[in-house]
mmCIF file of C-alpha atoms in Angstrom:
data_model
loop_
_atom_site.group_PDB
_atom_site.id
_atom_site.type_symbol
_atom_site.label_atom_id
_atom_site.label_comp_id
_atom_site.label_asym_id
_atom_site.label_seq_id
_atom_site.Cartn_x
_atom_site.Cartn_y
_atom_site.Cartn_z
ATOM 1 C CA UNK F 1 -17.799 -71.683 15.472
ATOM 2 C CA UNK F 2 -19.939 -74.387 16.977
ATOM 3 C CA UNK F 3 -20.802 -74.454 20.615
ATOM 4 C CA UNK F 4 -19.625 -77.701 21.159
ATOM 5 C CA UNK F 5 -15.992 -76.951 19.938
ATOM 6 C CA UNK F 6 -13.129 -75.783 22.010
ATOM 7 C CA UNK F 7 -10.214 -74.087 20.966
ATOM 8 C CA UNK F 8 -7.267 -75.426 23.294
ATOM 9 C CA UNK F 9 -3.304 -74.098 22.484
ATOM 10 C CA UNK F 10 -4.625 -73.297 18.417
ATOM 11 C CA UNK F 11 -6.089 -76.747 18.304
ATOM 12 C CA UNK F 12 -10.160 -77.451 18.216
ATOM 13 C CA UNK F 13 -11.231 -79.934 21.129
ATOM 14 C CA UNK F 14 -14.630 -81.726 18.611
ATOM 15 C CA UNK F 15 -15.364 -83.446 21.991
ATOM 16 C CA UNK F 16 -16.277 -80.481 24.922
ATOM 17 C CA UNK F 17 -19.567 -80.686 26.353
ATOM 18 C CA UNK F 18 -21.826 -78.521 24.850
ATOM 19 C CA UNK F 19 -22.918 -74.716 26.900
ATOM 20 C CA UNK F 20 -25.412 -74.610 28.234
ATOM 21 C CA UNK F 21 -27.788 -72.109 28.396
ATOM 22 C CA UNK F 22 -28.747 -70.326 31.390
ATOM 23 C CA UNK F 23 -32.765 -71.365 31.847
ATOM 24 C CA UNK F 24 -32.900 -70.336 35.647
ATOM 25 C CA UNK F 25 -33.199 -67.106 37.563
ATOM 26 C CA UNK F 26 -34.865 -66.642 41.309
ATOM 27 C CA UNK F 27 -37.609 -65.469 42.043
ATOM 28 C CA UNK F 28 -37.989 -61.945 43.218
ATOM 29 C CA UNK F 29 -40.069 -62.923 45.843
ATOM 30 C CA UNK F 30 -38.898 -65.950 47.834
ATOM 31 C CA UNK F 31 -35.251 -65.983 46.232
ATOM 32 C CA UNK F 32 -35.922 -69.691 44.951
ATOM 33 C CA UNK F 33 -34.371 -71.258 41.889
ATOM 34 C CA UNK F 34 -37.129 -71.044 38.743
ATOM 35 C CA UNK F 35 -37.342 -71.943 35.051
ATOM 36 C CA UNK F 36 -36.499 -68.939 33.266
ATOM 37 C CA UNK F 37 -39.553 -68.643 31.131
ATOM 38 C CA UNK F 38 -42.070 -69.530 34.289
ATOM 39 C CA UNK F 39 -45.025 -66.786 35.017
ATOM 40 C CA UNK F 40 -45.876 -68.375 38.362
ATOM 41 C CA UNK F 41 -43.520 -69.219 41.078
ATOM 42 C CA UNK F 42 -44.054 -72.911 42.042
ATOM 43 C CA UNK F 43 -42.676 -72.034 45.886
ATOM 44 C CA UNK F 44 -44.763 -69.154 46.754
ATOM 45 C CA UNK F 45 -47.087 -68.795 43.976
ATOM 46 C CA UNK F 46 -46.251 -65.568 43.004
ATOM 47 C CA UNK F 47 -47.208 -63.909 39.442
ATOM 48 C CA UNK F 48 -43.920 -63.722 38.456
ATOM 49 C CA UNK F 49 -44.850 -62.132 34.969
ATOM 50 C CA UNK F 50 -47.192 -59.201 36.860
ATOM 51 C CA UNK F 51 -44.572 -58.801 39.690
ATOM 52 C CA UNK F 52 -42.428 -55.852 38.326
ATOM 53 C CA UNK F 53 -45.789 -53.650 37.358
ATOM 54 C CA UNK F 54 -46.986 -54.388 40.856
ATOM 55 C CA UNK F 55 -44.344 -53.426 42.599
ATOM 56 C CA UNK F 56 -44.522 -50.148 44.730
ATOM 57 C CA UNK F 57 -42.021 -47.870 44.302
ATOM 58 C CA UNK F 58 -40.541 -45.207 46.494
ATOM 59 C CA UNK F 59 -43.102 -42.029 47.276
ATOM 60 C CA UNK F 60 -42.208 -40.014 44.847
ATOM 61 C CA UNK F 61 -41.192 -35.953 46.265
ATOM 62 C CA UNK F 62 -44.341 -34.726 45.122
ATOM 63 C CA UNK F 63 -46.813 -36.778 46.789
ATOM 64 C CA UNK F 64 -44.943 -37.093 49.723
ATOM 65 C CA UNK F 65 -44.922 -32.847 50.144
ATOM 66 C CA UNK F 66 -48.887 -33.135 49.963
ATOM 67 C CA UNK F 67 -48.707 -35.326 52.634
ATOM 68 C CA UNK F 68 -46.884 -33.038 54.027
ATOM 69 C CA UNK F 69 -48.806 -30.007 53.542
ATOM 70 C CA UNK F 70 -52.249 -31.922 54.632
ATOM 71 C CA UNK F 71 -50.422 -32.390 58.207
ATOM 72 C CA UNK F 72 -49.557 -28.793 58.509
ATOM 73 C CA UNK F 73 -53.076 -27.804 57.310
ATOM 74 C CA UNK F 74 -54.269 -29.951 60.022
ATOM 75 C CA UNK F 75 -52.515 -28.714 62.635
ATOM 76 C CA UNK F 76 -53.486 -25.198 61.816
ATOM 77 C CA UNK F 77 -57.311 -25.733 61.361
ATOM 78 C CA UNK F 78 -56.624 -27.361 64.961
ATOM 79 C CA UNK F 79 -55.879 -23.928 66.140
ATOM 80 C CA UNK F 80 -58.885 -22.834 64.171
ATOM 81 C CA UNK F 81 -61.137 -24.775 66.401
ATOM 82 C CA UNK F 82 -60.179 -22.619 69.352
ATOM 83 C CA UNK F 83 -60.682 -19.638 67.623
ATOM 84 C CA UNK F 84 -64.671 -20.551 66.517
ATOM 85 C CA UNK F 85 -64.893 -21.778 70.250
ATOM 86 C CA UNK F 86 -64.211 -18.060 71.510
ATOM 87 C CA UNK F 87 -65.259 -16.079 68.781
ATOM 88 C CA UNK F 88 -68.877 -17.839 67.851
ATOM 89 C CA UNK F 89 -69.350 -19.709 71.153
ATOM 90 C CA UNK F 90 -70.689 -16.510 73.279
ATOM 91 C CA UNK F 91 -73.233 -15.854 70.447
ATOM 92 C CA UNK F 92 -74.389 -19.009 69.227
ATOM 93 C CA UNK F 93 -73.692 -22.219 71.028
ATOM 94 C CA UNK F 94 -76.092 -24.233 67.817
ATOM 95 C CA UNK F 95 -73.453 -22.715 64.853
ATOM 96 C CA UNK F 96 -70.552 -23.413 67.588
ATOM 97 C CA UNK F 97 -71.024 -26.688 68.076
ATOM 98 C CA UNK F 98 -72.002 -26.836 64.474
ATOM 99 C CA UNK F 99 -68.684 -25.843 63.093
ATOM 100 C CA UNK F 100 -66.717 -27.470 65.701
ATOM 101 C CA UNK F 101 -68.543 -30.764 64.545
ATOM 102 C CA UNK F 102 -67.992 -30.018 60.654
ATOM 103 C CA UNK F 103 -64.393 -28.845 61.126
ATOM 104 C CA UNK F 104 -63.504 -31.547 63.276
ATOM 105 C CA UNK F 105 -64.563 -34.534 60.286
ATOM 106 C CA UNK F 106 -62.349 -32.040 57.865
ATOM 107 C CA UNK F 107 -59.246 -32.682 59.746
ATOM 108 C CA UNK F 108 -60.216 -35.793 60.119
ATOM 109 C CA UNK F 109 -60.272 -36.160 55.803
ATOM 110 C CA UNK F 110 -57.154 -34.306 56.053
ATOM 111 C CA UNK F 111 -54.987 -36.489 57.875
ATOM 112 C CA UNK F 112 -56.450 -39.412 56.738
ATOM 113 C CA UNK F 113 -55.311 -38.360 52.745
ATOM 114 C CA UNK F 114 -52.043 -37.567 54.409
ATOM 115 C CA UNK F 115 -51.304 -40.948 55.540
ATOM 116 C CA UNK F 116 -52.949 -42.714 52.599
ATOM 117 C CA UNK F 117 -50.413 -40.557 50.557
ATOM 118 C CA UNK F 118 -47.665 -42.029 52.274
ATOM 119 C CA UNK F 119 -49.032 -45.492 52.441
ATOM 120 C CA UNK F 120 -49.876 -45.443 48.797
ATOM 121 C CA UNK F 121 -53.545 -46.252 49.428
ATOM 122 C CA UNK F 122 -55.232 -46.460 46.210
ATOM 123 C CA UNK F 123 -58.072 -44.415 47.193
ATOM 124 C CA UNK F 124 -56.292 -41.436 47.998
ATOM 125 C CA UNK F 125 -55.457 -41.429 43.966
ATOM 126 C CA UNK F 126 -59.322 -41.519 42.986
ATOM 127 C CA UNK F 127 -60.025 -38.515 46.020
ATOM 128 C CA UNK F 128 -57.196 -36.503 44.423
ATOM 129 C CA UNK F 129 -58.563 -37.247 41.186
ATOM 130 C CA UNK F 130 -62.143 -36.934 41.841
ATOM 131 C CA UNK F 131 -61.420 -33.742 44.352
ATOM 132 C CA UNK F 132 -59.357 -31.729 41.285
ATOM 133 C CA UNK F 133 -62.492 -32.673 38.721
ATOM 134 C CA UNK F 134 -64.720 -31.223 41.482
ATOM 135 C CA UNK F 135 -63.043 -27.855 41.218
ATOM 136 C CA UNK F 136 -62.652 -27.051 37.608
ATOM 137 C CA UNK F 137 -66.182 -28.104 36.596
ATOM 138 C CA UNK F 138 -67.821 -26.116 39.810
ATOM 139 C CA UNK F 139 -65.105 -23.417 38.946
ATOM 140 C CA UNK F 140 -66.208 -23.039 35.056
ATOM 141 C CA UNK F 141 -69.965 -23.378 36.202
ATOM 142 C CA UNK F 142 -69.480 -20.812 38.861
ATOM 143 C CA UNK F 143 -68.012 -18.071 36.545
ATOM 144 C CA UNK F 144 -70.360 -18.463 33.527
ATOM 145 C CA UNK F 145 -73.628 -18.369 35.903
ATOM 146 C CA UNK F 146 -71.979 -15.422 37.783
ATOM 147 C CA UNK F 147 -72.680 -17.936 40.874
ATOM 148 C CA UNK F 148 -70.214 -16.492 42.530
ATOM 149 C CA UNK F 149 -71.583 -12.791 42.956
ATOM 150 C CA UNK F 150 -73.081 -13.522 46.635
ATOM 151 C CA UNK F 151 -74.713 -10.767 48.478
ATOM 152 C CA UNK F 152 -73.837 -13.637 52.096
ATOM 153 C CA UNK F 153 -70.296 -12.454 52.065
ATOM 154 C CA UNK F 154 -68.295 -11.601 55.451
ATOM 155 C CA UNK F 155 -67.229 -8.266 55.659
ATOM 156 C CA UNK F 156 -64.217 -6.874 53.598
ATOM 157 C CA UNK F 157 -64.579 -10.001 51.403
ATOM 158 C CA UNK F 158 -66.064 -9.069 47.589
ATOM 159 C CA UNK F 159 -67.297 -10.952 45.241
ATOM 160 C CA UNK F 160 -64.163 -10.071 42.945
ATOM 161 C CA UNK F 161 -62.018 -11.378 45.651
ATOM 162 C CA UNK F 162 -64.084 -14.663 45.883
ATOM 163 C CA UNK F 163 -63.486 -15.000 42.086
ATOM 164 C CA UNK F 164 -59.984 -14.412 42.254
ATOM 165 C CA UNK F 165 -59.951 -17.288 44.973
ATOM 166 C CA UNK F 166 -61.988 -19.940 43.061
ATOM 167 C CA UNK F 167 -59.794 -18.993 39.710
ATOM 168 C CA UNK F 168 -57.260 -19.866 41.846
ATOM 169 C CA UNK F 169 -58.386 -23.050 43.252
ATOM 170 C CA UNK F 170 -58.903 -23.889 39.501
ATOM 171 C CA UNK F 171 -55.190 -23.396 39.054
ATOM 172 C CA UNK F 172 -54.492 -25.626 41.722
ATOM 173 C CA UNK F 173 -56.629 -28.504 40.799
ATOM 174 C CA UNK F 174 -55.426 -28.574 37.272
ATOM 175 C CA UNK F 175 -52.267 -29.122 38.443
ATOM 176 C CA UNK F 176 -53.289 -31.631 40.869
ATOM 177 C CA UNK F 177 -54.776 -33.250 37.608
ATOM 178 C CA UNK F 178 -51.668 -33.093 35.196
ATOM 179 C CA UNK F 179 -49.579 -34.218 38.767
ATOM 180 C CA UNK F 180 -51.428 -37.637 39.549
ATOM 181 C CA UNK F 181 -52.270 -38.382 35.883
ATOM 182 C CA UNK F 182 -48.693 -39.115 35.732
ATOM 183 C CA UNK F 183 -47.191 -42.152 35.336
ATOM 184 C CA UNK F 184 -44.612 -42.210 37.875
ATOM 185 C CA UNK F 185 -47.825 -41.481 40.746
ATOM 186 C CA UNK F 186 -50.203 -44.442 39.154
ATOM 187 C CA UNK F 187 -47.223 -46.617 39.678
ATOM 188 C CA UNK F 188 -46.992 -45.816 42.872
ATOM 189 C CA UNK F 189 -50.800 -45.899 43.663
ATOM 190 C CA UNK F 190 -50.796 -49.389 41.726
ATOM 191 C CA UNK F 191 -53.437 -47.404 39.809
ATOM 192 C CA UNK F 192 -53.965 -48.682 35.966
ATOM 193 C CA UNK F 193 -57.659 -48.795 34.577
ATOM 194 C CA UNK F 194 -58.677 -45.224 34.889
ATOM 195 C CA UNK F 195 -61.933 -44.811 32.832
ATOM 196 C CA UNK F 196 -64.438 -41.828 32.543
ATOM 197 C CA UNK F 197 -67.210 -44.159 34.690
ATOM 198 C CA UNK F 198 -64.015 -44.469 37.580
ATOM 199 C CA UNK F 199 -63.300 -40.443 37.019
ATOM 200 C CA UNK F 200 -67.151 -39.792 37.282
ATOM 201 C CA UNK F 201 -67.831 -41.936 40.395
ATOM 202 C CA UNK F 202 -64.928 -40.926 42.308
ATOM 203 C CA UNK F 203 -66.153 -37.347 41.094
ATOM 204 C CA UNK F 204 -69.391 -38.292 42.785
ATOM 205 C CA UNK F 205 -67.877 -40.196 46.094
ATOM 206 C CA UNK F 206 -65.787 -36.900 46.505
ATOM 207 C CA UNK F 207 -68.915 -34.571 46.189
ATOM 208 C CA UNK F 208 -70.795 -36.843 48.196
ATOM 209 C CA UNK F 209 -68.444 -36.521 51.326
ATOM 210 C CA UNK F 210 -67.765 -32.758 50.871
ATOM 211 C CA UNK F 211 -71.302 -31.892 50.817
ATOM 212 C CA UNK F 212 -72.382 -34.336 53.926
ATOM 213 C CA UNK F 213 -69.603 -32.513 55.692
ATOM 214 C CA UNK F 214 -70.483 -29.040 55.049
ATOM 215 C CA UNK F 215 -73.710 -28.549 53.783
ATOM 216 C CA UNK F 216 -76.018 -30.939 55.132
ATOM 217 C CA UNK F 217 -75.171 -30.273 58.886
ATOM 218 C CA UNK F 218 -76.059 -26.530 57.867
ATOM 219 C CA UNK F 219 -79.437 -27.750 56.132
ATOM 220 C CA UNK F 220 -80.119 -30.421 58.817
ATOM 221 C CA UNK F 221 -80.022 -27.874 61.691
ATOM 222 C CA UNK F 222 -82.118 -24.982 59.749
ATOM 223 C CA UNK F 223 -84.608 -27.212 59.413
ATOM 224 C CA UNK F 224 -84.916 -28.475 62.718
ATOM 225 C CA UNK F 225 -84.174 -25.143 64.539
ATOM 226 C CA UNK F 226 -84.932 -22.453 61.495
ATOM 227 C CA UNK F 227 -83.344 -20.224 59.451
ATOM 228 C CA UNK F 228 -82.209 -17.826 61.505
ATOM 229 C CA UNK F 229 -80.763 -19.796 64.091
ATOM 230 C CA UNK F 230 -77.135 -19.852 62.743
ATOM 231 C CA UNK F 231 -76.719 -16.599 61.748
ATOM 232 C CA UNK F 232 -73.812 -14.580 63.776
ATOM 233 C CA UNK F 233 -72.588 -10.980 64.431
ATOM 234 C CA UNK F 234 -69.205 -10.191 63.738
ATOM 235 C CA UNK F 235 -67.088 -8.564 66.228
ATOM 236 C CA UNK F 236 -67.853 -4.802 64.012
ATOM 237 C CA UNK F 237 -71.445 -5.484 64.442
ATOM 238 C CA UNK F 238 -72.001 -6.622 61.150
ATOM 239 C CA UNK F 239 -74.390 -9.390 61.147
ATOM 240 C CA UNK F 240 -73.446 -12.445 59.257
ATOM 241 C CA UNK F 241 -76.350 -14.355 57.759
ATOM 242 C CA UNK F 242 -76.165 -17.873 57.312
ATOM 243 C CA UNK F 243 -78.827 -18.606 54.849
ATOM 244 C CA UNK F 244 -78.206 -16.664 51.526
ATOM 245 C CA UNK F 245 -80.523 -13.734 50.808
ATOM 246 C CA UNK F 246 -81.107 -12.531 47.467
ATOM 247 C CA UNK F 247 -81.030 -8.508 46.510
ATOM 248 C CA UNK F 248 -83.389 -6.910 44.097
ATOM 249 C CA UNK F 249 -81.188 -7.994 41.282
ATOM 250 C CA UNK F 250 -81.697 -11.694 41.688
ATOM 251 C CA UNK F 251 -77.376 -11.578 41.794
#
């Protein structure tokens, strides 16, 4: 039956007004009525067409768990700072201050990443992706070239144990990489374009940050005070050399 016909009591009314289609809907931001095919709200200038894909969902459970793990790790790391002062401070003041400085910066990074997870800051997504890829690459490189078989190890730690730890890190990194590449997590962090150049840039930035926090201070101190300035004698009397020493086999 045509829209402009109305059936009443078995009779058809040919003079009923035509049914008007719904041409308006509410703007998802300001709530004002806008045209159904409008792409930009004339009231608040919101890009309605992109609003749904730019709307941040709730924090995914896995991301929230990672944030809490970062906070817990930072708390335990804070207790470790006390151990640095007690165990190292009495023997090597230079090593103590270097260790304190690098540990504090590392803890600050952990807390910042935890907060960024809960706030949905996009840089946290890129940092996690860059860090995961870097761990996978460095672990593979270490296994292929045998770089994990070092002689500069603390007592009771063998090269085989280091290799096992590296394998565990690689598995965890792979899990992070897979999880953070899921559409739900990417949508939460408002990540859309993830080309290889951007991922490579994230890896470089993460490496630069970690190098500046961990390795660079040690190299600077060694350059200023000498290679032996960061040597440390363990409680059992074993000397822990801060500078790598190769044995006769070059391992």
